[in-house]
PDB file of C-alpha atoms in Angstrom:
ATOM      1  CA  MET A 127      11.522  91.719  85.913  1.00 43.00           C
ATOM      2  CA  THR A 128      14.587  93.713  84.851  1.00 42.00           C
ATOM      3  CA  LYS A 129      16.530  92.348  87.802  1.00 42.00           C
ATOM      4  CA  ASP A 130      15.479  88.794  86.945  1.00 44.00           C
ATOM      5  CA  LEU A 131      16.762  89.230  83.406  1.00 41.00           C
ATOM      6  CA  GLU A 132      19.994  90.691  84.693  1.00 42.00           C
ATOM      7  CA  MET A 133      20.579  87.738  86.994  1.00 43.00           C
ATOM      8  CA  ALA A 134      19.547  85.085  84.457  1.00 44.00           C
ATOM      9  CA  PRO A 135      22.314  82.736  83.284  1.00 47.00           C
ATOM     10  CA  ARG A 136      24.038  83.881  80.101  1.00 46.00           C
ATOM     11  CA  TYR A 137      25.935  81.861  77.535  1.00 45.00           C
ATOM     12  CA  GLY A 138      29.064  82.812  75.685  1.00 45.00           C
ATOM     13  CA  ASP A 139      30.719  81.252  72.647  1.00 44.00           C
ATOM     14  CA  GLY A 140      30.866  77.467  72.796  1.00 44.00           C
ATOM     15  CA  GLY A 141      27.967  77.278  75.258  1.00 45.00           C
ATOM     16  CA  ALA A 142      30.079  78.362  78.232  1.00 45.00           C
ATOM     17  CA  TYR A 143      28.337  80.004  81.148  1.00 44.00           C
ATOM     18  CA  LEU A 144      29.048  83.645  81.832  1.00 49.00           C
ATOM     19  CA  PRO A 145      28.702  84.524  85.524  1.00 47.00           C
ATOM     20  CA  PRO A 146      25.715  86.791  86.203  1.00 46.00           C
ATOM     21  CA  PRO A 147      26.497  90.364  87.186  1.00 45.00           C
ATOM     22  CA  ALA A 148      26.775  91.106  90.873  1.00 42.00           C
ATOM     23  CA  ARG A 149      23.597  92.224  92.598  1.00 42.00           C
ATOM     24  CA  HIS A 150      23.957  95.778  93.819  1.00 39.00           C
ATOM     25  CA  GLY A 151      22.346  97.119  96.934  1.00 38.00           C
ATOM     26  CA  GLY A 152      19.684  95.446  98.965  1.00 39.00           C
ATOM     27  CA  GLY A 153      22.192  93.429 100.987  1.00 41.00           C
ATOM     28  CA  GLY A 154      21.378  90.041 102.425  1.00 40.00           C
ATOM     29  CA  GLY A 155      20.511  88.551  99.018  1.00 46.00           C
ATOM     30  CA  ALA A 156      21.292  84.879  98.532  1.00 60.00           C
ATOM     31  CA  GLU A 157      24.626  84.223  96.832  1.00 80.00           C
ATOM     32  CA  LEU A 158      24.254  82.865  93.333  1.00 83.00           C
ATOM     33  CA  ASP A 159      26.280  80.303  91.456  1.00 81.00           C
ATOM     34  CA  ASP A 160      27.685  80.766  87.957  1.00 79.00           C
ATOM     35  CA  ASP A 161      24.388  79.603  86.432  1.00 79.00           C
ATOM     36  CA  GLY A 162      22.273  82.122  88.324  1.00 81.00           C
ATOM     37  CA  MET A 163      20.911  79.529  90.745  1.00 82.00           C
ATOM     38  CA  LYS A 164      21.331  79.395  94.506  1.00 81.00           C
ATOM     39  CA  LYS A 165      24.945  78.769  95.418  1.00 82.00           C
ATOM     40  CA  ARG A 166      25.723  75.110  95.956  1.00 80.00           C
ATOM     41  CA  THR A 167      27.110  74.281  99.393  1.00 80.00           C
ATOM     42  CA  GLY A 168      27.841  70.583  99.017  1.00 79.00           C
ATOM     43  CA  THR A 169      31.028  69.082 100.423  1.00 82.00           C
ATOM     44  CA  VAL A 170      32.927  65.837  99.992  1.00 83.00           C
ATOM     45  CA  TRP A 171      31.084  64.469 103.017  1.00 81.00           C
ATOM     46  CA  THR A 172      27.607  65.307 101.720  1.00 77.00           C
ATOM     47  CA  ALA A 173      28.485  63.951  98.288  1.00 78.00           C
ATOM     48  CA  SER A 174      29.768  60.736  99.877  1.00 77.00           C
ATOM     49  CA  ALA A 175      26.535  60.407 101.869  1.00 74.00           C
ATOM     50  CA  HIS A 176      24.456  60.715  98.673  1.00 75.00           C
ATOM     51  CA  ILE A 177      26.645  58.142  96.922  1.00 76.00           C
ATOM     52  CA  ILE A 178      26.161  55.726  99.813  1.00 73.00           C
ATOM     53  CA  THR A 179      22.384  56.119  99.694  1.00 73.00           C
ATOM     54  CA  ALA A 180      22.390  55.561  95.931  1.00 71.00           C
ATOM     55  CA  VAL A 181      24.698  52.544  95.885  1.00 72.00           C
ATOM     56  CA  ILE A 182      23.821  50.728  99.104  1.00 70.00           C
ATOM     57  CA  GLY A 183      20.165  49.764  99.180  1.00 65.00           C
ATOM     58  CA  SER A 184      18.039  46.771 100.050  1.00 63.00           C
ATOM     59  CA  GLY A 185      19.814  44.913  97.261  1.00 64.00           C
ATOM     60  CA  VAL A 186      22.574  44.072  99.727  1.00 68.00           C
ATOM     61  CA  LEU A 187      20.104  41.747 101.477  1.00 64.00           C
ATOM     62  CA  SER A 188      20.433  39.385  98.530  1.00 66.00           C
ATOM     63  CA  LEU A 189      24.181  39.893  98.216  1.00 70.00           C
ATOM     64  CA  ALA A 190      25.018  36.975 100.506  1.00 68.00           C
ATOM     65  CA  TRP A 191      22.820  34.646  98.477  1.00 69.00           C
ATOM     66  CA  SER A 192      24.341  35.867  95.211  1.00 72.00           C
ATOM     67  CA  THR A 193      27.884  35.469  96.531  1.00 75.00           C
ATOM     68  CA  ALA A 194      27.064  31.956  97.719  1.00 74.00           C
ATOM     69  CA  GLN A 195      26.067  30.965  94.178  1.00 76.00           C
ATOM     70  CA  LEU A 196      29.530  31.894  92.904  1.00 80.00           C
ATOM     71  CA  GLY A 197      31.517  30.656  95.889  1.00 82.00           C
ATOM     72  CA  TRP A 198      34.030  32.317  98.185  1.00 82.00           C
ATOM     73  CA  LEU A 199      36.573  32.755  95.370  1.00 86.00           C
ATOM     74  CA  PHE A 200      34.584  33.997  92.389  1.00 87.00           C
ATOM     75  CA  GLY A 201      31.930  35.807  94.441  1.00 85.00           C
ATOM     76  CA  PRO A 202      34.165  38.454  96.044  1.00 86.00           C
ATOM     77  CA  VAL A 203      36.345  38.722  92.927  1.00 89.00           C
ATOM     78  CA  THR A 204      33.312  39.357  90.716  1.00 87.00           C
ATOM     79  CA  MET A 205      31.975  41.933  93.168  1.00 85.00           C
ATOM     80  CA  MET A 206      35.306  43.763  93.209  1.00 90.00           C
ATOM     81  CA  ILE A 207      35.593  43.752  89.413  1.00 91.00           C
ATOM     82  CA  PHE A 208      32.158  45.276  88.878  1.00 88.00           C
ATOM     83  CA  SER A 209      32.736  47.743  91.696  1.00 87.00           C
ATOM     84  CA  LEU A 210      35.804  48.998  89.862  1.00 92.00           C
ATOM     85  CA  ILE A 211      33.883  49.141  86.578  1.00 92.00           C
ATOM     86  CA  THR A 212      31.117  51.168  88.233  1.00 89.00           C
ATOM     87  CA  TYR A 213      33.665  53.509  89.805  1.00 90.00           C
ATOM     88  CA  TYR A 214      35.408  54.043  86.467  1.00 93.00           C
ATOM     89  CA  THR A 215      32.231  54.721  84.483  1.00 93.00           C
ATOM     90  CA  SER A 216      30.980  57.015  87.269  1.00 90.00           C
ATOM     91  CA  CYS A 217      34.128  59.087  86.812  1.00 91.00           C
ATOM     92  CA  LEU A 218      33.412  59.258  83.069  1.00 92.00           C
ATOM     93  CA  LEU A 219      29.872  60.395  83.822  1.00 90.00           C
ATOM     94  CA  ALA A 220      31.088  63.041  86.276  1.00 88.00           C
ATOM     95  CA  ASP A 221      33.290  64.493  83.542  1.00 89.00           C
ATOM     96  CA  CYS A 222      30.147  65.084  81.478  1.00 89.00           C
ATOM     97  CA  TYR A 223      28.487  67.319  84.096  1.00 89.00           C
ATOM     98  CA  ARG A 224      29.496  70.365  82.071  1.00 88.00           C
ATOM     99  CA  SER A 225      29.289  70.678  78.305  1.00 85.00           C
ATOM    100  CA  GLY A 226      32.111  72.349  76.458  1.00 80.00           C
ATOM    101  CA  ASP A 227      34.576  73.783  78.945  1.00 79.00           C
ATOM    102  CA  GLN A 228      34.986  71.521  81.988  1.00 77.00           C
ATOM    103  CA  VAL A 229      35.295  74.484  84.364  1.00 80.00           C
ATOM    104  CA  VAL A 230      32.787  77.068  83.162  1.00 82.00           C
ATOM    105  CA  GLY A 231      30.806  75.090  80.581  1.00 85.00           C
ATOM    106  CA  LYS A 232      27.023  74.685  80.610  1.00 88.00           C
ATOM    107  CA  ARG A 233      25.820  72.550  83.496  1.00 89.00           C
ATOM    108  CA  ASN A 234      23.816  69.402  82.753  1.00 91.00           C
ATOM    109  CA  TYR A 235      21.377  69.116  85.632  1.00 88.00           C
ATOM    110  CA  THR A 236      20.009  65.657  84.819  1.00 89.00           C
ATOM    111  CA  TYR A 237      21.282  62.451  83.272  1.00 91.00           C
ATOM    112  CA  MET A 238      19.219  63.041  80.134  1.00 92.00           C
ATOM    113  CA  ASP A 239      20.564  66.591  79.850  1.00 92.00           C
ATOM    114  CA  ALA A 240      24.076  65.172  79.703  1.00 92.00           C
ATOM    115  CA  VAL A 241      23.059  62.579  77.114  1.00 94.00           C
ATOM    116  CA  ALA A 242      21.345  65.279  75.028  1.00 93.00           C
ATOM    117  CA  ALA A 243      24.461  67.450  75.169  1.00 92.00           C
ATOM    118  CA  TYR A 244      26.751  64.786  73.733  1.00 93.00           C
ATOM    119  CA  LEU A 245      24.755  62.090  71.945  1.00 92.00           C
ATOM    120  CA  ASP A 246      22.072  61.810  69.265  1.00 92.00           C
ATOM    121  CA  SER A 247      18.335  62.266  69.747  1.00 92.00           C
ATOM    122  CA  TRP A 248      17.556  58.536  69.514  1.00 93.00           C
ATOM    123  CA  GLN A 249      20.004  57.881  72.331  1.00 93.00           C
ATOM    124  CA  VAL A 250      18.290  60.548  74.450  1.00 93.00           C
ATOM    125  CA  TRP A 251      14.960  58.821  73.806  1.00 94.00           C
ATOM    126  CA  THR A 252      16.271  55.358  74.683  1.00 93.00           C
ATOM    127  CA  CYS A 253      17.934  56.762  77.809  1.00 92.00           C
ATOM    128  CA  GLY A 254      14.561  58.065  78.966  1.00 92.00           C
ATOM    129  CA  VAL A 255      12.969  54.686  78.256  1.00 92.00           C
ATOM    130  CA  PHE A 256      15.582  52.844  80.298  1.00 91.00           C
ATOM    131  CA  GLN A 257      15.264  55.301  83.170  1.00 90.00           C
ATOM    132  CA  TYR A 258      11.473  55.114  83.358  1.00 90.00           C
ATOM    133  CA  VAL A 259      11.387  51.334  82.906  1.00 86.00           C
ATOM    134  CA  ASN A 260      13.856  51.047  85.747  1.00 83.00           C
ATOM    135  CA  LEU A 261      11.786  53.472  87.862  1.00 84.00           C
ATOM    136  CA  VAL A 262       8.491  51.664  87.248  1.00 84.00           C
ATOM    137  CA  GLY A 263      10.088  48.252  87.676  1.00 79.00           C
ATOM    138  CA  THR A 264      11.699  49.311  90.937  1.00 78.00           C
ATOM    139  CA  ALA A 265       8.392  50.686  92.236  1.00 81.00           C
ATOM    140  CA  VAL A 266       6.517  47.482  91.375  1.00 79.00           C
ATOM    141  CA  GLY A 267       9.253  45.194  92.643  1.00 74.00           C
ATOM    142  CA  TYR A 268       9.708  46.991  95.934  1.00 77.00           C
ATOM    143  CA  THR A 269       5.959  47.210  96.505  1.00 82.00           C
ATOM    144  CA  ILE A 270       5.661  43.435  96.169  1.00 76.00           C
ATOM    145  CA  THR A 271       8.758  42.832  98.268  1.00 73.00           C
ATOM    146  CA  ALA A 272       7.705  45.269 101.003  1.00 78.00           C
ATOM    147  CA  SER A 273       4.271  43.662 101.259  1.00 80.00           C
ATOM    148  CA  ILE A 274       5.779  40.179 101.552  1.00 76.00           C
ATOM    149  CA  CYS A 275       8.209  41.420 104.215  1.00 75.00           C
ATOM    150  CA  ALA A 276       5.359  42.981 106.194  1.00 81.00           C
ATOM    151  CA  ALA A 277       3.401  39.744 105.928  1.00 80.00           C
ATOM    152  CA  ALA A 278       6.454  37.805 107.131  1.00 77.00           C
ATOM    153  CA  VAL A 279       6.705  40.043 110.211  1.00 79.00           C
ATOM    154  CA  TYR A 280       3.006  39.501 110.913  1.00 82.00           C
ATOM    155  CA  LYS A 281       3.403  35.732 110.595  1.00 81.00           C
ATOM    156  CA  ALA A 282       6.430  35.704 112.899  1.00 78.00           C
ATOM    157  CA  ASN A 283       4.489  37.575 115.594  1.00 82.00           C
ATOM    158  CA  CYS A 284       1.478  35.337 115.059  1.00 84.00           C
ATOM    159  CA  TYR A 285       3.514  32.152 115.498  1.00 82.00           C
ATOM    160  CA  HIS A 286       5.144  33.626 118.581  1.00 81.00           C
ATOM    161  CA  ARG A 287       1.749  34.301 120.181  1.00 84.00           C
ATOM    162  CA  LYS A 288      -0.252  31.267 119.012  1.00 83.00           C
ATOM    163  CA  GLY A 289       2.381  28.628 118.317  1.00 81.00           C
ATOM    164  CA  HIS A 290       3.688  27.169 115.072  1.00 77.00           C
ATOM    165  CA  ASP A 291       0.603  25.032 114.526  1.00 79.00           C
ATOM    166  CA  ALA A 292      -1.653  28.096 114.187  1.00 78.00           C
ATOM    167  CA  ASP A 293      -2.992  29.251 110.842  1.00 80.00           C
ATOM    168  CA  CYS A 294      -1.133  32.544 110.378  1.00 79.00           C
ATOM    169  CA  GLY A 295      -1.465  32.856 106.615  1.00 78.00           C
ATOM    170  CA  VAL A 296      -2.275  36.348 105.334  1.00 79.00           C
ATOM    171  CA  TYR A 297      -2.905  37.975 101.970  1.00 78.00           C
ATOM    172  CA  THR A 298      -0.349  40.604 100.997  1.00 78.00           C
ATOM    173  CA  THR A 299      -2.827  42.792  99.087  1.00 83.00           C
ATOM    174  CA  ILE A 300      -3.568  45.093 102.009  1.00 85.00           C
ATOM    175  CA  TYR A 301       0.137  45.681 102.595  1.00 86.00           C
ATOM    176  CA  MET A 302       0.624  46.558  98.918  1.00 86.00           C
ATOM    177  CA  VAL A 303      -2.169  49.121  99.126  1.00 88.00           C
ATOM    178  CA  VAL A 304      -0.758  50.685 102.293  1.00 88.00           C
ATOM    179  CA  PHE A 305       2.771  50.823 100.884  1.00 87.00           C
ATOM    180  CA  GLY A 306       1.523  52.395  97.645  1.00 86.00           C
ATOM    181  CA  ALA A 307      -0.535  54.976  99.545  1.00 88.00           C
ATOM    182  CA  VAL A 308       2.515  55.983 101.582  1.00 87.00           C
ATOM    183  CA  GLN A 309       4.546  56.393  98.385  1.00 83.00           C
ATOM    184  CA  ILE A 310       1.863  58.615  96.875  1.00 85.00           C
ATOM    185  CA  LEU A 311       1.808  60.727 100.044  1.00 86.00           C
ATOM    186  CA  PHE A 312       5.577  61.198 100.124  1.00 80.00           C
ATOM    187  CA  SER A 313       5.696  62.023  96.417  1.00 80.00           C
ATOM    188  CA  GLN A 314       3.546  65.101  97.055  1.00 83.00           C
ATOM    189  CA  LEU A 315       6.089  66.715  99.386  1.00 76.00           C
ATOM    190  CA  PRO A 316       7.581  69.850  97.782  1.00 76.00           C
ATOM    191  CA  ASN A 317      11.352  69.972  97.192  1.00 72.00           C
ATOM    192  CA  PHE A 318      11.601  66.354  98.247  1.00 67.00           C
ATOM    193  CA  HIS A 319      15.161  66.111  96.946  1.00 64.00           C
ATOM    194  CA  ASN A 320      16.285  69.038  99.107  1.00 66.00           C
ATOM    195  CA  LEU A 321      15.233  67.624 102.470  1.00 63.00           C
ATOM    196  CA  THR A 322      18.352  67.225 104.602  1.00 67.00           C
ATOM    197  CA  TRP A 323      16.740  64.875 107.096  1.00 72.00           C
ATOM    198  CA  LEU A 324      15.724  62.568 104.271  1.00 71.00           C
ATOM    199  CA  SER A 325      19.332  62.138 103.171  1.00 70.00           C
ATOM    200  CA  ILE A 326      20.362  61.375 106.742  1.00 74.00           C
ATOM    201  CA  ILE A 327      17.646  58.745 107.131  1.00 76.00           C
ATOM    202  CA  SER A 328      18.568  57.228 103.766  1.00 72.00           C
ATOM    203  CA  ALA A 329      22.220  56.949 104.755  1.00 72.00           C
ATOM    204  CA  ILE A 330      21.263  55.310 108.055  1.00 79.00           C
ATOM    205  CA  MET A 331      18.981  52.851 106.268  1.00 75.00           C
ATOM    206  CA  SER A 332      21.752  51.990 103.804  1.00 71.00           C
ATOM    207  CA  PHE A 333      24.018  50.911 106.638  1.00 75.00           C
ATOM    208  CA  THR A 334      21.080  49.179 108.323  1.00 76.00           C
ATOM    209  CA  TYR A 335      20.564  47.028 105.227  1.00 69.00           C
ATOM    210  CA  SER A 336      24.213  46.030 105.369  1.00 69.00           C
ATOM    211  CA  PHE A 337      24.060  45.095 109.063  1.00 75.00           C
ATOM    212  CA  ILE A 338      20.856  43.123 108.478  1.00 69.00           C
ATOM    213  CA  GLY A 339      22.563  41.203 105.686  1.00 65.00           C
ATOM    214  CA  VAL A 340      25.557  40.434 107.899  1.00 68.00           C
ATOM    215  CA  GLY A 341      23.304  39.375 110.770  1.00 68.00           C
ATOM    216  CA  LEU A 342      21.243  37.079 108.583  1.00 61.00           C
ATOM    217  CA  SER A 343      24.355  35.511 107.134  1.00 60.00           C
ATOM    218  CA  LEU A 344      25.819  34.864 110.583  1.00 61.00           C
ATOM    219  CA  ALA A 345      22.514  33.400 111.733  1.00 58.00           C
ATOM    220  CA  ARG A 346      22.370  31.176 108.628  1.00 51.00           C
ATOM    221  CA  THR A 347      18.792  32.156 107.879  1.00 48.00           C
ATOM    222  CA  ILE A 348      19.344  33.678 104.384  1.00 46.00           C
ATOM    223  CA  THR A 349      17.675  30.896 100.863  1.00 66.00           C
ATOM    224  CA  VAL A 350      14.594  30.984 104.552  1.00 47.00           C
ATOM    225  CA  LEU A 351      14.404  34.544 103.109  1.00 51.00           C
ATOM    226  CA  ALA A 352      14.390  33.049  99.631  1.00 48.00           C
ATOM    227  CA  ILE A 353      11.308  31.022 100.592  1.00 50.00           C
ATOM    228  CA  ILE A 354       9.501  33.895 102.310  1.00 50.00           C
ATOM    229  CA  MET A 355      10.311  36.378  99.532  1.00 52.00           C
ATOM    230  CA  PRO A 356      10.299  34.344  96.304  1.00 52.00           C
ATOM    231  CA  PHE A 357      10.603  37.370  94.054  1.00 61.00           C
ATOM    232  CA  PHE A 358      13.192  39.286  96.026  1.00 65.00           C
ATOM    233  CA  ASN A 359      16.449  38.049  94.508  1.00 69.00           C
ATOM    234  CA  ASP A 360      15.064  37.610  91.005  1.00 74.00           C
ATOM    235  CA  ILE A 361      13.365  41.001  90.832  1.00 73.00           C
ATOM    236  CA  LEU A 362      16.442  42.821  92.090  1.00 73.00           C
ATOM    237  CA  GLY A 363      18.587  40.836  89.682  1.00 76.00           C
ATOM    238  CA  PHE A 364      16.357  41.691  86.727  1.00 80.00           C
ATOM    239  CA  LEU A 365      16.153  45.394  87.611  1.00 78.00           C
ATOM    240  CA  GLY A 366      19.898  45.537  88.056  1.00 79.00           C
ATOM    241  CA  ALA A 367      20.458  43.768  84.763  1.00 82.00           C
ATOM    242  CA  ILE A 368      18.303  46.103  82.659  1.00 83.00           C
ATOM    243  CA  GLY A 369      19.712  49.198  84.333  1.00 84.00           C
ATOM    244  CA  PHE A 370      23.385  48.345  84.741  1.00 88.00           C
ATOM    245  CA  TRP A 371      24.639  48.195  81.158  1.00 91.00           C
ATOM    246  CA  PRO A 372      22.782  51.129  79.546  1.00 92.00           C
ATOM    247  CA  LEU A 373      22.770  53.603  82.435  1.00 91.00           C
ATOM    248  CA  THR A 374      26.010  52.670  84.195  1.00 91.00           C
ATOM    249  CA  VAL A 375      28.250  51.700  81.271  1.00 94.00           C
ATOM    250  CA  TYR A 376      26.954  52.429  77.763  1.00 94.00           C
ATOM    251  CA  TYR A 377      25.936  56.087  78.024  1.00 95.00           C
ATOM    252  CA  PRO A 378      28.915  57.222  80.142  1.00 94.00           C
ATOM    253  CA  VAL A 379      31.309  55.480  77.740  1.00 95.00           C
ATOM    254  CA  GLU A 380      29.653  56.935  74.640  1.00 95.00           C
ATOM    255  CA  MET A 381      29.535  60.436  76.124  1.00 94.00           C
ATOM    256  CA  TYR A 382      33.192  60.203  77.115  1.00 93.00           C
ATOM    257  CA  ILE A 383      34.137  59.139  73.579  1.00 94.00           C
ATOM    258  CA  ARG A 384      32.238  62.085  72.092  1.00 92.00           C
ATOM    259  CA  GLN A 385      33.565  64.533  74.663  1.00 90.00           C
ATOM    260  CA  ARG A 386      37.215  63.556  74.219  1.00 90.00           C
ATOM    261  CA  LYS A 387      36.741  63.063  70.468  1.00 91.00           C
ATOM    262  CA  ILE A 388      38.309  59.603  70.544  1.00 92.00           C
ATOM    263  CA  LYS A 389      38.681  58.298  67.012  1.00 93.00           C
ATOM    264  CA  LYS A 390      37.320  54.921  65.992  1.00 92.00           C
ATOM    265  CA  LEU A 391      39.579  51.858  65.995  1.00 92.00           C
ATOM    266  CA  THR A 392      42.177  53.523  68.196  1.00 94.00           C
ATOM    267  CA  THR A 393      43.453  51.574  71.215  1.00 94.00           C
ATOM    268  CA  ARG A 394      41.386  53.560  73.707  1.00 94.00           C
ATOM    269  CA  TRP A 395      38.241  53.327  71.572  1.00 95.00           C
ATOM    270  CA  ILE A 396      38.593  49.557  71.224  1.00 95.00           C
ATOM    271  CA  ALA A 397      39.209  49.152  74.983  1.00 95.00           C
ATOM    272  CA  LEU A 398      36.111  51.188  75.891  1.00 95.00           C
ATOM    273  CA  GLN A 399      33.943  49.299  73.404  1.00 95.00           C
ATOM    274  CA  CYS A 400      35.194  45.952  74.721  1.00 95.00           C
ATOM    275  CA  LEU A 401      34.303  47.056  78.247  1.00 94.00           C
ATOM    276  CA  SER A 402      30.815  48.045  77.099  1.00 95.00           C
ATOM    277  CA  LEU A 403      30.340  44.758  75.213  1.00 95.00           C
ATOM    278  CA  LEU A 404      31.484  42.676  78.185  1.00 93.00           C
ATOM    279  CA  CYS A 405      29.058  44.437  80.526  1.00 93.00           C
ATOM    280  CA  PHE A 406      26.256  44.028  77.977  1.00 94.00           C
ATOM    281  CA  LEU A 407      26.801  40.260  77.821  1.00 94.00           C
ATOM    282  CA  VAL A 408      26.871  39.999  81.617  1.00 90.00           C
ATOM    283  CA  SER A 409      23.672  42.065  81.910  1.00 90.00           C
ATOM    284  CA  LEU A 410      21.987  39.933  79.247  1.00 91.00           C
ATOM    285  CA  ALA A 411      22.910  36.713  81.039  1.00 88.00           C
ATOM    286  CA  ALA A 412      21.732  38.138  84.375  1.00 84.00           C
ATOM    287  CA  ALA A 413      18.417  39.255  82.853  1.00 86.00           C
ATOM    288  CA  VAL A 414      17.766  35.817  81.316  1.00 87.00           C
ATOM    289  CA  GLY A 415      18.558  34.090  84.591  1.00 82.00           C
ATOM    290  CA  SER A 416      16.343  36.462  86.565  1.00 81.00           C
ATOM    291  CA  ILE A 417      13.408  35.992  84.186  1.00 82.00           C
ATOM    292  CA  GLN A 418      13.762  32.236  84.556  1.00 81.00           C
ATOM    293  CA  GLY A 419      13.792  32.640  88.338  1.00 77.00           C
ATOM    294  CA  VAL A 420      10.664  34.822  88.323  1.00 75.00           C
ATOM    295  CA  THR A 421       8.919  32.263  86.113  1.00 79.00           C
ATOM    296  CA  VAL A 422       9.686  29.501  88.612  1.00 76.00           C
ATOM    297  CA  SER A 423       8.543  31.698  91.526  1.00 70.00           C
ATOM    298  CA  LEU A 424       5.220  32.416  89.813  1.00 70.00           C
ATOM    299  CA  LYS A 425       4.381  28.718  90.036  1.00 72.00           C
ATOM    300  CA  SER A 426       4.162  28.960  93.811  1.00 67.00           C
ATOM    301  CA  TYR A 427       3.289  32.634  94.329  1.00 63.00           C
ATOM    302  CA  VAL A 428       0.820  34.857  92.485  1.00 63.00           C
ATOM    303  CA  PRO A 429       0.496  38.499  93.584  1.00 61.00           C
ATOM    304  CA  PHE A 430      -2.940  39.403  95.041  1.00 60.00           C
ATOM    305  CA  LYS A 431      -3.996  35.731  95.128  1.00 62.00           C
ATOM    306  CA  THR A 432      -1.482  33.717  97.103  1.00 60.00           C
ATOM    307  CA  LYS A 433      -1.794  33.570 100.871  1.00 62.00           C
ATOM    308  CA  THR A 434       1.692  33.682 102.391  1.00 63.00           C
TER     309      THR A 434
END
């Protein structure tokens, strides 16, 4: 117990971490970081792999459809603009990893830790709400989408075997149950976030999504996807809308303002607030459009009841 207390992270004035004292004797002990935890061994390559898995997901399957709605001019331009905005706000968020001193300050291990270190309690609470709403919404949306995709694969094989005049309709309920059971099973794995093979598979799947999207676009079979998966584009659009502004723009901007002690009504403060307001309006418009799309889709598809 004495050794544990000796190696526990200590805080100096201003909340800065003080490196734990060196462990004497014993040899072979794991090297510790400045916060008393196991030394981090991440590199630029591993960080890039995690960023890819976080940014590139199945949402790229609807990217071609979304770009088509805006056209070849405004589609790519809009995508580039919001990519730059996301990159900029991600840099602001990265600067908030440590509180106080940027080199030896207290580490913020989670998003909410960073928000709690810089912002007020009500903002910490709302941040948690947005995160969990996004988590639950993503789980529900992807469960529905995965079940419809599985049903589409079944129908394709059925038509191939029996011909296009065969009755290959199937309820998606069983696929939802199976997908949910698999998620529950995986969620029980210990240290799930530390599994190296999982990160590798995620990175591979991220690129696979991109290649699938390119292949579908070249084959001109994408809006077919819109018919098979009526909720796909709208659900992803809604989830992106409710998560983009608060989690990607608002909190990083507000934390950066507090961290750098930017005074109100200065040029930088006004520019950051204008950026936040612009992204809020875009997210609001996207959310309204997605809700309208889901409402239209519900007229032809009802989960657990409709036979696809």
